[in-house]
Amino acid sequence: QVHLAESGGGSVPAGGSLKLSCAVSGNTNSGFCLAWFRQVPGQGREMVATIAQIGTITYATFAKGRFSAVRDNAKSTVDLYLNAMRPEDTAVYYCTASDRYSGWCPIQTSDYNTWGQGTQVTVSS
């Protein structure tokens, strides 16, 4: 099993940028999916991006063209670059992993078995 720790959240004005980082530790020798989800209070978690072991990335529609995920297996990190941010991007962002999948990554929260503590991102209008 792996352990995850996010960093890099904060407050930015609309149109600004942030970089979120997720450090992966523990059993990183086996293949696994990594993903970023976000959650607004009172709502469920929604997928932002999934990153397969081989690097295939899937983005949510709202993230396409604005957000970019980068996975570095050698460094055991996955970063999420948030650009052209909007107030509706305000949420707690979570890094998550699933050791049940590696070449293809699911988009449902129930398919992920390890979660980081989350990092708050706030975008002001």
Coordinates of C-alpha atoms in Angstrom, one line a residue:
Q1 CA 0.0 0.0 0.0
V2 CA 1.1 3.5 -0.7
H3 CA 0.8 6.7 1.4
L4 CA 0.1 10.1 0.0
A5 CA 0.8 13.7 1.1
E6 CA -0.5 16.7 -0.8
S7 CA 1.0 20.2 -0.6
G8 CA 0.7 23.5 -2.5
G9 CA -2.9 24.7 -1.9
G10 CA -3.7 28.3 -1.2
S11 CA -5.7 31.3 -2.3
V12 CA -5.4 33.0 -5.7
P13 CA -7.5 35.5 -7.6
A14 CA -9.5 34.4 -10.6
G15 CA -7.3 33.8 -13.6
G16 CA -4.4 32.9 -11.3
S17 CA -2.4 29.6 -11.1
L18 CA -1.4 27.1 -8.5
K19 CA 0.7 24.0 -8.4
L20 CA -0.4 21.1 -6.2
S21 CA 2.1 18.3 -5.4
C22 CA 1.5 14.8 -4.1
A23 CA 4.4 12.8 -2.6
V24 CA 3.9 9.0 -2.8
S25 CA 5.6 6.8 -0.3
G26 CA 5.4 3.1 0.8
N27 CA 5.1 0.2 -1.7
T28 CA 5.7 2.0 -5.0
N29 CA 7.2 -1.0 -6.7
S30 CA 3.9 -2.3 -7.9
G31 CA 1.9 -0.5 -10.6
F32 CA -1.0 1.7 -9.5
C33 CA -3.2 4.5 -10.7
L34 CA -2.9 8.0 -9.3
A35 CA -5.6 10.6 -9.5
W36 CA -6.7 14.0 -8.3
F37 CA -10.2 14.6 -7.1
R38 CA -11.8 17.7 -5.5
Q39 CA -14.7 18.2 -3.2
V40 CA -16.8 21.2 -2.4
P41 CA -18.6 21.3 1.0
G42 CA -21.9 19.5 0.8
Q43 CA -21.1 17.7 -2.4
G44 CA -19.4 14.5 -3.4
R45 CA -15.8 14.2 -4.6
E46 CA -15.4 14.6 -8.4
M47 CA -12.5 13.5 -10.6
V48 CA -10.1 16.1 -11.8
A49 CA -7.5 13.9 -13.6
T50 CA -6.4 10.3 -13.5
I51 CA -2.8 9.3 -14.3
A52 CA -2.0 5.7 -15.2
Q53 CA 1.2 3.9 -14.4
I54 CA 2.4 4.3 -18.0
G55 CA 1.5 8.0 -18.0
T56 CA -1.9 8.0 -19.8
I57 CA -3.9 11.0 -18.5
T58 CA -7.6 11.6 -18.4
Y59 CA -9.1 15.0 -17.5
A60 CA -12.5 16.0 -16.5
T61 CA -14.2 18.2 -19.0
F62 CA -13.8 21.3 -16.7
A63 CA -10.1 20.6 -16.4
K64 CA -9.3 20.2 -20.1
G65 CA -7.1 23.1 -21.4
R66 CA -6.7 24.6 -18.0
F67 CA -5.2 21.9 -15.7
S68 CA -2.2 19.7 -16.3
A69 CA -1.2 16.6 -14.4
V70 CA 2.4 15.3 -14.4
R71 CA 3.4 12.0 -12.9
D72 CA 7.1 11.2 -12.2
N73 CA 7.5 7.5 -11.2
A74 CA 11.2 7.9 -10.5
K75 CA 10.5 10.6 -8.0
S76 CA 7.2 9.1 -6.8
T77 CA 5.3 12.3 -7.3
V78 CA 2.3 13.5 -9.1
D79 CA 1.7 17.2 -9.6
L80 CA -1.3 19.1 -10.7
Y81 CA -0.9 22.5 -12.4
L82 CA -4.0 24.7 -12.1
N83 CA -4.2 27.6 -14.6
A84 CA -6.8 30.1 -15.6
M85 CA -8.5 29.4 -12.3
R86 CA -12.2 30.3 -11.6
P87 CA -14.1 30.8 -8.4
E88 CA -15.9 27.5 -9.0
D89 CA -12.5 25.7 -8.8
T90 CA -12.6 26.5 -5.0
A91 CA -12.5 23.1 -3.3
V92 CA -10.4 20.7 -1.3
Y93 CA -8.2 18.8 -3.7
Y94 CA -7.2 15.2 -2.9
C95 CA -4.5 13.0 -4.3
T96 CA -5.6 9.4 -4.4
A97 CA -4.2 6.0 -5.5
S98 CA -5.6 2.6 -6.5
D99 CA -3.4 -0.5 -6.5
R100 CA -6.2 -2.5 -8.2
Y101 CA -5.6 -0.6 -11.5
S102 CA -2.5 0.5 -13.2
G103 CA -2.7 0.6 -17.0
W104 CA -6.2 2.1 -17.0
C105 CA -7.6 4.3 -14.3
P106 CA -11.2 4.5 -13.1
I107 CA -13.0 7.7 -12.3
Q108 CA -15.2 6.7 -9.4
T109 CA -14.1 7.4 -5.8
S110 CA -15.0 3.9 -4.7
D111 CA -12.3 2.5 -6.9
Y112 CA -9.5 4.3 -5.0
N113 CA -8.3 2.8 -1.7
T114 CA -5.7 5.4 -0.5
W115 CA -6.3 9.1 0.0
G116 CA -4.2 12.0 1.0
Q117 CA -5.4 14.5 3.6
G118 CA -6.4 17.1 1.0
T119 CA -5.3 20.6 0.4
Q120 CA -7.6 23.7 0.2
V121 CA -7.7 25.8 -2.9
T122 CA -9.6 29.0 -2.9
V123 CA -10.2 31.2 -5.9
S124 CA -11.5 34.7 -5.3
S125 CA -13.6 36.6 -7.9

